PDB file of C-alpha atoms in Angstrom:
ATOM      1  CA  UNK A   1      17.350 229.784  69.176  1.00 66.00           C
ATOM      2  CA  UNK A   2      19.798 232.347  68.606  1.00 76.00           C
ATOM      3  CA  UNK A   3      21.755 232.768  65.209  1.00 76.00           C
ATOM      4  CA  UNK A   4      25.336 232.016  64.840  1.00 73.00           C
ATOM      5  CA  UNK A   5      27.572 234.745  63.700  1.00 72.00           C
ATOM      6  CA  UNK A   6      30.208 234.180  61.035  1.00 68.00           C
ATOM      7  CA  UNK A   7      33.553 233.230  62.742  1.00 70.00           C
ATOM      8  CA  UNK A   8      35.906 235.535  60.578  1.00 71.00           C
ATOM      9  CA  UNK A   9      35.205 237.810  57.568  1.00 71.00           C
ATOM     10  CA  UNK A  10      36.992 236.693  54.424  1.00 81.00           C
ATOM     11  CA  UNK A  11      39.845 239.140  53.650  1.00 87.00           C
ATOM     12  CA  UNK A  12      41.501 239.630  50.353  1.00 90.00           C
ATOM     13  CA  UNK A  13      44.854 240.609  51.725  1.00 92.00           C
ATOM     14  CA  UNK A  14      47.061 238.117  53.294  1.00 93.00           C
ATOM     15  CA  UNK A  15      50.366 237.919  54.940  1.00 94.00           C
ATOM     16  CA  UNK A  16      53.430 238.358  52.453  1.00 93.00           C
ATOM     17  CA  UNK A  17      51.353 240.241  50.005  1.00 93.00           C
ATOM     18  CA  UNK A  18      52.613 243.547  48.640  1.00 95.00           C
ATOM     19  CA  UNK A  19      50.188 246.399  49.135  1.00 95.00           C
ATOM     20  CA  UNK A  20      49.624 250.070  48.415  1.00 96.00           C
ATOM     21  CA  UNK A  21      48.333 252.306  51.053  1.00 95.00           C
ATOM     22  CA  UNK A  22      45.276 254.428  49.512  1.00 95.00           C
ATOM     23  CA  UNK A  23      44.291 256.646  52.613  1.00 93.00           C
ATOM     24  CA  UNK A  24      45.900 258.058  55.608  1.00 89.00           C
ATOM     25  CA  UNK A  25      49.368 259.659  56.450  1.00 90.00           C
ATOM     26  CA  UNK A  26      51.191 256.902  54.749  1.00 89.00           C
ATOM     27  CA  UNK A  27      49.360 257.242  51.419  1.00 93.00           C
ATOM     28  CA  UNK A  28      51.081 256.100  48.283  1.00 93.00           C
ATOM     29  CA  UNK A  29      53.612 253.816  50.138  1.00 94.00           C
ATOM     30  CA  UNK A  30      54.033 250.171  48.919  1.00 95.00           C
ATOM     31  CA  UNK A  31      55.105 247.464  51.364  1.00 95.00           C
ATOM     32  CA  UNK A  32      54.639 243.968  52.396  1.00 96.00           C
ATOM     33  CA  UNK A  33      52.223 242.964  54.819  1.00 96.00           C
ATOM     34  CA  UNK A  34      53.597 241.540  58.126  1.00 96.00           C
ATOM     35  CA  UNK A  35      50.440 240.405  60.112  1.00 95.00           C
ATOM     36  CA  UNK A  36      46.744 240.390  59.301  1.00 95.00           C
ATOM     37  CA  UNK A  37      44.101 240.684  62.161  1.00 93.00           C
ATOM     38  CA  UNK A  38      40.979 239.354  60.689  1.00 90.00           C
ATOM     39  CA  UNK A  39      38.830 239.806  63.847  1.00 88.00           C
ATOM     40  CA  UNK A  40      39.535 243.487  63.766  1.00 91.00           C
ATOM     41  CA  UNK A  41      39.772 243.990  59.865  1.00 92.00           C
ATOM     42  CA  UNK A  42      43.251 245.456  60.317  1.00 95.00           C
ATOM     43  CA  UNK A  43      46.952 244.629  58.983  1.00 96.00           C
ATOM     44  CA  UNK A  44      50.299 245.458  59.960  1.00 96.00           C
ATOM     45  CA  UNK A  45      52.275 246.662  57.063  1.00 96.00           C
ATOM     46  CA  UNK A  46      56.175 247.021  56.827  1.00 95.00           C
ATOM     47  CA  UNK A  47      57.268 250.552  57.479  1.00 93.00           C
ATOM     48  CA  UNK A  48      53.750 252.191  57.247  1.00 92.00           C
ATOM     49  CA  UNK A  49      51.902 253.755  60.119  1.00 92.00           C
ATOM     50  CA  UNK A  50      54.977 254.287  62.154  1.00 92.00           C
ATOM     51  CA  UNK A  51      54.495 255.375  65.660  1.00 94.00           C
ATOM     52  CA  UNK A  52      56.723 256.435  68.559  1.00 94.00           C
ATOM     53  CA  UNK A  53      56.261 254.053  71.536  1.00 91.00           C
ATOM     54  CA  UNK A  54      57.885 254.826  74.816  1.00 93.00           C
ATOM     55  CA  UNK A  55      59.376 251.735  76.518  1.00 90.00           C
ATOM     56  CA  UNK A  56      60.607 251.309  80.019  1.00 91.00           C
ATOM     57  CA  UNK A  57      63.898 249.694  80.818  1.00 91.00           C
ATOM     58  CA  UNK A  58      63.517 245.858  81.524  1.00 90.00           C
ATOM     59  CA  UNK A  59      65.878 242.760  81.736  1.00 90.00           C
ATOM     60  CA  UNK A  60      65.527 242.066  78.131  1.00 87.00           C
ATOM     61  CA  UNK A  61      65.717 245.706  76.931  1.00 80.00           C
ATOM     62  CA  UNK A  62      68.437 247.394  79.165  1.00 85.00           C
ATOM     63  CA  UNK A  63      67.814 250.696  77.483  1.00 86.00           C
ATOM     64  CA  UNK A  64      64.490 252.251  77.744  1.00 86.00           C
ATOM     65  CA  UNK A  65      63.522 255.114  75.384  1.00 91.00           C
ATOM     66  CA  UNK A  66      61.499 255.801  72.267  1.00 92.00           C
ATOM     67  CA  UNK A  67      61.129 253.091  69.773  1.00 90.00           C
ATOM     68  CA  UNK A  68      59.629 253.467  66.217  1.00 93.00           C
ATOM     69  CA  UNK A  69      57.055 250.802  65.608  1.00 92.00           C
ATOM     70  CA  UNK A  70      54.571 249.821  62.918  1.00 93.00           C
ATOM     71  CA  UNK A  71      50.883 249.910  64.086  1.00 94.00           C
ATOM     72  CA  UNK A  72      47.910 248.373  62.323  1.00 95.00           C
ATOM     73  CA  UNK A  73      46.048 249.997  59.438  1.00 95.00           C
ATOM     74  CA  UNK A  74      42.502 249.289  58.472  1.00 95.00           C
ATOM     75  CA  UNK A  75      42.134 246.806  55.535  1.00 95.00           C
ATOM     76  CA  UNK A  76      39.933 249.210  53.586  1.00 94.00           C
ATOM     77  CA  UNK A  77      42.736 251.604  53.271  1.00 95.00           C
ATOM     78  CA  UNK A  78      44.911 249.018  51.368  1.00 95.00           C
ATOM     79  CA  UNK A  79      44.913 247.689  47.946  1.00 95.00           C
ATOM     80  CA  UNK A  80      46.781 244.599  46.669  1.00 95.00           C
ATOM     81  CA  UNK A  81      49.480 245.341  44.215  1.00 94.00           C
ATOM     82  CA  UNK A  82      49.285 242.792  41.226  1.00 91.00           C
ATOM     83  CA  UNK A  83      52.582 240.789  41.088  1.00 86.00           C
ATOM     84  CA  UNK A  84      52.473 240.358  37.440  1.00 86.00           C
ATOM     85  CA  UNK A  85      52.088 244.218  36.429  1.00 89.00           C
ATOM     86  CA  UNK A  86      52.832 245.993  39.483  1.00 90.00           C
ATOM     87  CA  UNK A  87      49.565 247.810  39.318  1.00 93.00           C
ATOM     88  CA  UNK A  88      46.812 247.910  42.207  1.00 94.00           C
ATOM     89  CA  UNK A  89      43.978 245.765  41.592  1.00 94.00           C
ATOM     90  CA  UNK A  90      40.849 244.405  43.258  1.00 94.00           C
ATOM     91  CA  UNK A  91      40.750 240.896  44.169  1.00 93.00           C
ATOM     92  CA  UNK A  92      38.080 238.062  43.362  1.00 92.00           C
ATOM     93  CA  UNK A  93      38.020 234.174  44.117  1.00 92.00           C
ATOM     94  CA  UNK A  94      37.247 231.682  41.571  1.00 92.00           C
ATOM     95  CA  UNK A  95      38.022 227.972  41.106  1.00 93.00           C
ATOM     96  CA  UNK A  96      41.255 227.069  39.299  1.00 89.00           C
ATOM     97  CA  UNK A  97      42.184 224.007  37.247  1.00 91.00           C
ATOM     98  CA  UNK A  98      42.617 221.791  40.282  1.00 91.00           C
ATOM     99  CA  UNK A  99      39.115 222.687  41.499  1.00 92.00           C
ATOM    100  CA  UNK A 100      40.428 224.886  44.300  1.00 91.00           C
ATOM    101  CA  UNK A 101      39.236 228.304  45.214  1.00 90.00           C
ATOM    102  CA  UNK A 102      42.046 230.789  44.535  1.00 91.00           C
ATOM    103  CA  UNK A 103      42.446 234.566  44.352  1.00 92.00           C
ATOM    104  CA  UNK A 104      42.771 236.446  41.081  1.00 93.00           C
ATOM    105  CA  UNK A 105      43.279 240.001  39.934  1.00 92.00           C
ATOM    106  CA  UNK A 106      40.314 241.515  38.632  1.00 92.00           C
ATOM    107  CA  UNK A 107      42.061 243.891  36.269  1.00 92.00           C
ATOM    108  CA  UNK A 108      44.133 241.202  34.435  1.00 90.00           C
ATOM    109  CA  UNK A 109      42.105 238.060  35.465  1.00 90.00           C
ATOM    110  CA  UNK A 110      45.456 236.082  36.321  1.00 90.00           C
ATOM    111  CA  UNK A 111      45.505 234.084  39.417  1.00 91.00           C
ATOM    112  CA  UNK A 112      47.580 235.493  42.331  1.00 89.00           C
ATOM    113  CA  UNK A 113      50.316 233.060  43.573  1.00 82.00           C
ATOM    114  CA  UNK A 114      51.399 233.074  47.248  1.00 66.00           C
TER     115      UNK A 114
END
């Protein structure tokens, strides 16, 4: 009998979070997460990891040419910015007053609101 693999890893970063880039060409930039790709452990962040993409002229895009586009960046290179203090923090999970599992900032101990 084969063992079942976990469906998707639990990620500490979600769409809409403000993150700081800790490594790579865009190091030090803070921006919002546009899209999270949990199956690849990557996220697309607004204005970070910009790439020049050559596009062909189509019916929708009459003009072809070079387009600047955000590409995904690995989750390990991102760190959540605590909305309360504005500093980077690690993320944990614990049960809140309504008995629901919620993310919290490990530096301050405060819950992270969506």
